[in-house]
Tab-separated table of C-alpha atoms in Angstrom:
chain	number	residue	atom	x	y	z
A	1	UNK	CA	15.678	-27.846	-8.316
A	2	UNK	CA	12.087	-27.650	-7.052
A	3	UNK	CA	8.926	-26.533	-8.801
A	4	UNK	CA	6.604	-24.980	-6.229
A	5	UNK	CA	3.037	-23.974	-7.133
A	6	UNK	CA	1.918	-20.833	-5.283
A	7	UNK	CA	-1.820	-20.205	-4.741
A	8	UNK	CA	-3.609	-17.469	-2.838
A	9	UNK	CA	-6.903	-15.705	-2.254
A	10	UNK	CA	-9.243	-18.528	-3.251
A	11	UNK	CA	-12.148	-16.879	-1.398
A	12	UNK	CA	-14.453	-19.890	-1.564
A	13	UNK	CA	-14.401	-20.087	-5.354
A	14	UNK	CA	-14.524	-23.852	-5.735
A	15	UNK	CA	-14.663	-24.115	-9.567
A	16	UNK	CA	-11.688	-21.747	-9.875
A	17	UNK	CA	-9.711	-23.850	-7.403
A	18	UNK	CA	-10.662	-27.059	-9.220
A	19	UNK	CA	-9.452	-25.565	-12.517
A	20	UNK	CA	-6.111	-24.680	-10.947
A	21	UNK	CA	-5.747	-28.166	-9.455
A	22	UNK	CA	-6.444	-29.727	-12.856
A	23	UNK	CA	-3.847	-27.475	-14.471
A	24	UNK	CA	-1.278	-28.354	-11.815
A	25	UNK	CA	-1.605	-31.972	-12.879
A	26	UNK	CA	-0.137	-30.988	-16.244
A	27	UNK	CA	2.723	-28.866	-14.904
A	28	UNK	CA	4.883	-31.342	-13.020
A	29	UNK	CA	5.033	-29.442	-9.740
A	30	UNK	CA	6.762	-30.898	-6.700
A	31	UNK	CA	4.776	-29.080	-4.024
A	32	UNK	CA	1.998	-26.523	-3.488
A	33	UNK	CA	1.705	-23.714	-0.952
A	34	UNK	CA	-1.445	-21.736	-0.199
A	35	UNK	CA	-1.064	-18.125	0.988
A	36	UNK	CA	-4.477	-17.874	2.619
A	37	UNK	CA	-7.853	-16.146	2.442
A	38	UNK	CA	-9.400	-19.486	1.636
A	39	UNK	CA	-13.141	-19.115	2.165
A	40	UNK	CA	-14.401	-15.552	2.675
A	41	UNK	CA	-17.033	-14.719	0.057
A	42	UNK	CA	-20.581	-15.588	-1.058
A	43	UNK	CA	-19.627	-18.761	-2.918
A	44	UNK	CA	-18.706	-22.264	-1.620
A	45	UNK	CA	-16.810	-21.773	1.662
A	46	UNK	CA	-17.529	-25.166	3.238
A	47	UNK	CA	-16.923	-27.148	0.053
A	48	UNK	CA	-13.704	-25.229	-0.668
A	49	UNK	CA	-12.361	-25.776	2.827
A	50	UNK	CA	-13.257	-29.480	2.710
A	51	UNK	CA	-11.175	-29.840	-0.467
A	52	UNK	CA	-8.261	-27.873	0.981
A	53	UNK	CA	-8.275	-29.974	4.131
A	54	UNK	CA	-8.114	-33.164	2.063
A	55	UNK	CA	-5.225	-31.803	0.024
A	56	UNK	CA	-3.413	-30.726	3.201
A	57	UNK	CA	-1.136	-28.195	1.508
A	58	UNK	CA	1.009	-25.952	3.694
A	59	UNK	CA	-1.258	-22.936	4.227
A	60	UNK	CA	-0.538	-19.493	5.656
A	61	UNK	CA	-3.434	-17.880	7.503
A	62	UNK	CA	-4.841	-14.812	5.749
A	63	UNK	CA	-6.543	-11.844	7.372
A	64	UNK	CA	-9.990	-13.089	6.314
A	65	UNK	CA	-9.151	-16.591	7.534
A	66	UNK	CA	-8.352	-15.046	10.899
A	67	UNK	CA	-11.550	-13.009	11.110
A	68	UNK	CA	-13.763	-15.867	9.889
A	69	UNK	CA	-12.232	-18.344	12.324
A	70	UNK	CA	-11.439	-16.201	15.341
A	71	UNK	CA	-13.436	-12.976	15.107
A	72	UNK	CA	-16.734	-12.124	16.768
A	73	UNK	CA	-19.716	-13.131	14.614
A	74	UNK	CA	-21.453	-9.848	15.372
A	75	UNK	CA	-18.570	-7.856	13.915
A	76	UNK	CA	-18.040	-9.746	10.680
A	77	UNK	CA	-18.512	-8.200	7.265
A	78	UNK	CA	-20.941	-9.750	4.798
A	79	UNK	CA	-18.408	-12.004	3.032
A	80	UNK	CA	-16.801	-13.244	6.254
A	81	UNK	CA	-20.215	-13.798	7.849
A	82	UNK	CA	-21.429	-15.832	4.847
A	83	UNK	CA	-18.429	-18.129	5.238
A	84	UNK	CA	-18.591	-18.356	9.034
A	85	UNK	CA	-22.267	-19.384	8.981
A	86	UNK	CA	-21.469	-22.320	6.686
A	87	UNK	CA	-18.379	-23.675	8.448
A	88	UNK	CA	-18.334	-26.124	11.327
A	89	UNK	CA	-16.531	-25.388	14.573
A	90	UNK	CA	-13.894	-27.909	13.503
A	91	UNK	CA	-13.470	-26.060	10.208
A	92	UNK	CA	-12.980	-22.779	12.062
A	93	UNK	CA	-10.475	-24.382	14.418
A	94	UNK	CA	-8.462	-25.730	11.471
A	95	UNK	CA	-8.563	-22.393	9.653
A	96	UNK	CA	-7.616	-20.385	12.717
A	97	UNK	CA	-4.707	-22.670	13.551
A	98	UNK	CA	-2.879	-22.033	10.276
A	99	UNK	CA	0.436	-20.226	10.889
A	100	UNK	CA	0.867	-16.599	9.890
A	101	UNK	CA	4.269	-17.394	8.367
A	102	UNK	CA	5.712	-20.542	6.807
A	103	UNK	CA	9.377	-21.307	6.244
A	104	UNK	CA	9.779	-23.664	3.289
A	105	UNK	CA	12.804	-25.284	1.673
A	106	UNK	CA	15.374	-23.288	-0.303
A	107	UNK	CA	15.018	-20.225	1.935
A	108	UNK	CA	11.433	-19.521	0.813
A	109	UNK	CA	9.129	-17.712	3.249
A	110	UNK	CA	5.355	-17.744	2.689
A	111	UNK	CA	2.885	-15.337	4.276
A	112	UNK	CA	-0.358	-13.646	3.374
A	113	UNK	CA	0.603	-9.979	3.457
A	114	UNK	CA	3.392	-8.433	5.593
A	115	UNK	CA	5.356	-10.138	8.370
A	116	UNK	CA	3.951	-7.726	10.963
A	117	UNK	CA	0.412	-7.249	9.599
A	118	UNK	CA	-1.748	-9.787	7.737
A	119	UNK	CA	-4.013	-7.017	6.422
A	120	UNK	CA	-1.376	-4.631	5.011
A	121	UNK	CA	-0.051	-4.666	1.457
A	122	UNK	CA	3.583	-5.588	0.902
A	123	UNK	CA	4.128	-4.936	-2.807
A	124	UNK	CA	1.584	-2.137	-3.223
A	125	UNK	CA	0.821	1.384	-2.030
A	126	UNK	CA	-2.607	2.986	-2.076
A	127	UNK	CA	-2.799	5.971	-4.416
A	128	UNK	CA	-6.265	7.480	-4.190
A	129	UNK	CA	-8.689	4.653	-4.938
A	130	UNK	CA	-6.117	2.502	-6.708
A	131	UNK	CA	-3.198	0.260	-5.776
A	132	UNK	CA	0.184	0.990	-7.343
A	133	UNK	CA	3.522	-0.811	-7.110
A	134	UNK	CA	5.580	0.255	-4.112
A	135	UNK	CA	9.277	0.995	-4.545
A	136	UNK	CA	11.820	-1.721	-3.871
A	137	UNK	CA	13.153	0.334	-0.967
A	138	UNK	CA	9.682	0.545	0.588
A	139	UNK	CA	9.122	-3.204	0.216
A	140	UNK	CA	12.512	-3.939	1.766
A	141	UNK	CA	11.701	-1.676	4.711
A	142	UNK	CA	8.372	-3.467	5.228
A	143	UNK	CA	10.132	-6.832	5.285
A	144	UNK	CA	12.728	-5.619	7.763
A	145	UNK	CA	15.361	-8.231	8.589
A	146	UNK	CA	13.262	-11.199	7.469
A	147	UNK	CA	15.744	-13.759	6.187
A	148	UNK	CA	14.646	-15.305	2.881
A	149	UNK	CA	15.724	-15.945	-0.676
A	150	UNK	CA	12.113	-15.563	-1.897
A	151	UNK	CA	9.158	-14.068	-0.039
A	152	UNK	CA	5.727	-15.262	-1.178
A	153	UNK	CA	2.944	-12.763	-0.488
A	154	UNK	CA	-0.671	-12.191	-1.514
A	155	UNK	CA	-3.537	-10.031	-0.146
A	156	UNK	CA	-3.760	-7.501	-2.998
A	157	UNK	CA	-4.929	-10.089	-5.580
A	158	UNK	CA	-2.457	-8.461	-8.004
A	159	UNK	CA	0.100	-10.806	-9.509
A	160	UNK	CA	3.674	-9.631	-9.818
A	161	UNK	CA	7.264	-9.997	-8.700
A	162	UNK	CA	10.061	-7.739	-7.526
A	163	UNK	CA	13.785	-8.146	-6.845
A	164	UNK	CA	14.989	-6.148	-3.865
A	165	UNK	CA	18.386	-4.406	-3.750
A	166	UNK	CA	19.591	-6.923	-1.143
A	167	UNK	CA	18.885	-9.857	-3.509
A	168	UNK	CA	15.614	-11.094	-2.023
A	169	UNK	CA	12.763	-11.787	-4.440
A	170	UNK	CA	9.094	-11.118	-3.670
A	171	UNK	CA	6.298	-12.906	-5.553
A	172	UNK	CA	2.538	-12.401	-5.497
A	173	UNK	CA	0.729	-15.097	-7.552
A	174	UNK	CA	-2.534	-13.145	-7.911
A	175	UNK	CA	-5.920	-14.439	-6.842
A	176	UNK	CA	-7.369	-17.845	-7.659
A	177	UNK	CA	-10.965	-16.896	-7.008
A	178	UNK	CA	-11.587	-13.161	-6.593
A	179	UNK	CA	-10.481	-11.094	-9.607
A	180	UNK	CA	-11.638	-7.704	-8.281
A	181	UNK	CA	-12.814	-6.124	-5.041
A	182	UNK	CA	-13.783	-2.790	-3.502
A	183	UNK	CA	-12.391	-2.363	0.029
A	184	UNK	CA	-14.383	0.227	1.949
A	185	UNK	CA	-12.651	-0.497	5.261
A	186	UNK	CA	-9.906	2.049	4.559
A	187	UNK	CA	-10.085	5.838	4.340
A	188	UNK	CA	-10.310	6.502	1.482
A	189	UNK	CA	-11.714	3.200	0.155
A	190	UNK	CA	-9.792	1.545	-2.644
A	191	UNK	CA	-10.199	-1.076	-5.371
A	192	UNK	CA	-8.191	-3.925	-6.853
A	193	UNK	CA	-8.924	-5.151	-10.378
A	194	UNK	CA	-7.303	-7.822	-12.537
A	195	UNK	CA	-9.343	-6.992	-15.641
A	196	UNK	CA	-10.526	-10.527	-16.415
A	197	UNK	CA	-12.467	-13.436	-14.953
A	198	UNK	CA	-9.445	-15.758	-15.029
A	199	UNK	CA	-8.095	-17.778	-12.083
A	200	UNK	CA	-4.479	-16.922	-11.331
A	201	UNK	CA	-1.569	-18.715	-9.726
A	202	UNK	CA	2.212	-19.034	-10.143
A	203	UNK	CA	4.963	-21.629	-10.230
A	204	UNK	CA	8.323	-20.854	-8.664
A	205	UNK	CA	11.308	-22.901	-9.757
A	206	UNK	CA	14.252	-22.493	-7.427
A	207	UNK	CA	17.772	-22.636	-8.773
A	208	UNK	CA	21.235	-21.855	-7.438
A	209	UNK	CA	20.951	-18.275	-8.695
A	210	UNK	CA	17.943	-16.426	-10.127
A	211	UNK	CA	14.582	-18.129	-9.524
A	212	UNK	CA	12.375	-18.909	-12.496
A	213	UNK	CA	8.769	-17.729	-12.134
A	214	UNK	CA	5.805	-18.630	-14.338
A	215	UNK	CA	2.498	-16.772	-13.981
A	216	UNK	CA	-0.732	-18.486	-15.092
A	217	UNK	CA	-4.247	-17.191	-15.785
A	218	UNK	CA	-6.837	-19.897	-16.446
A	219	UNK	CA	-10.410	-19.912	-17.721
A	220	UNK	CA	-12.916	-21.769	-15.562
A	221	UNK	CA	-16.758	-21.855	-15.342
A	222	UNK	CA	-16.856	-18.348	-13.876
A	223	UNK	CA	-20.508	-17.833	-14.797
A	224	UNK	CA	-21.450	-20.532	-12.272
A	225	UNK	CA	-19.554	-18.607	-9.594
A	226	UNK	CA	-21.177	-15.329	-10.639
A	227	UNK	CA	-24.637	-16.916	-10.545
A	228	UNK	CA	-23.854	-18.256	-7.070
A	229	UNK	CA	-22.979	-14.736	-5.924
A	230	UNK	CA	-26.172	-13.370	-7.477
A	231	UNK	CA	-28.197	-16.008	-5.635
A	232	UNK	CA	-26.524	-14.930	-2.386
A	233	UNK	CA	-27.580	-11.323	-2.969
A	234	UNK	CA	-24.099	-10.104	-3.882
A	235	UNK	CA	-24.269	-8.451	-7.330
A	236	UNK	CA	-20.952	-6.720	-6.593
A	237	UNK	CA	-19.186	-10.082	-6.418
A	238	UNK	CA	-21.105	-11.349	-9.440
A	239	UNK	CA	-19.947	-8.391	-11.527
A	240	UNK	CA	-16.336	-8.820	-10.413
A	241	UNK	CA	-16.381	-12.542	-11.177
A	242	UNK	CA	-17.762	-11.927	-14.676
A	243	UNK	CA	-15.518	-9.014	-15.646
A	244	UNK	CA	-12.514	-8.628	-13.360
A	245	UNK	CA	-13.655	-5.090	-12.555
A	246	UNK	CA	-15.605	-3.521	-9.728
A	247	UNK	CA	-19.123	-2.287	-10.531
A	248	UNK	CA	-18.300	1.294	-9.567
A	249	UNK	CA	-15.556	1.605	-12.208
A	250	UNK	CA	-17.622	-0.163	-14.872
A	251	UNK	CA	-20.446	2.338	-14.352
């Protein structure tokens, strides 16, 4: 029996990550896996990546990790550009070299989004401006013939789990450091909101039958992160970090 901590979508939020690490010390976990999107955002990208590199957890490369590390600087969005400008070339090389998919013990597969697309939702569909839970049949079709007992996914920042008809489980731990966002890169744009400032992660305990899953939501000094975003000229991030909602919905 193994207790695996599952983290994702840190987005450069160093105090949120530090709060999760401190909590892990009380939980008796055997291992930690990081599902990517480590640094993109107007917070502490270099400091966050330095900590992650010291910890050396197995890490799947997220879509923002890919664009920060490997994309053209001229084409980066504001959050990716903020991170890229503060990372060394060695940092970018490390981030870009993370695998898109990890195979762990006990038949567990870890990835950022879908097996065929690191920027496409696995557990969610877009319905207007909101994300809603996709059907089990849709999720199974997206996974195709991927062999796994449990699939760990992220990207949407929405924590949840689903058992597929074929017996596979899918788990999204939620976001450590970015509780809400407005994605205007799609048509139509859409939002994701957790409804609180809390840092989220999960623990998966594998057994011979049904896995046991614990979901955690932790307080941390989120006002420091919001003030950091304000200082970087990103009131949208500051609002999300304080409330767990996007400014457009709050208005």
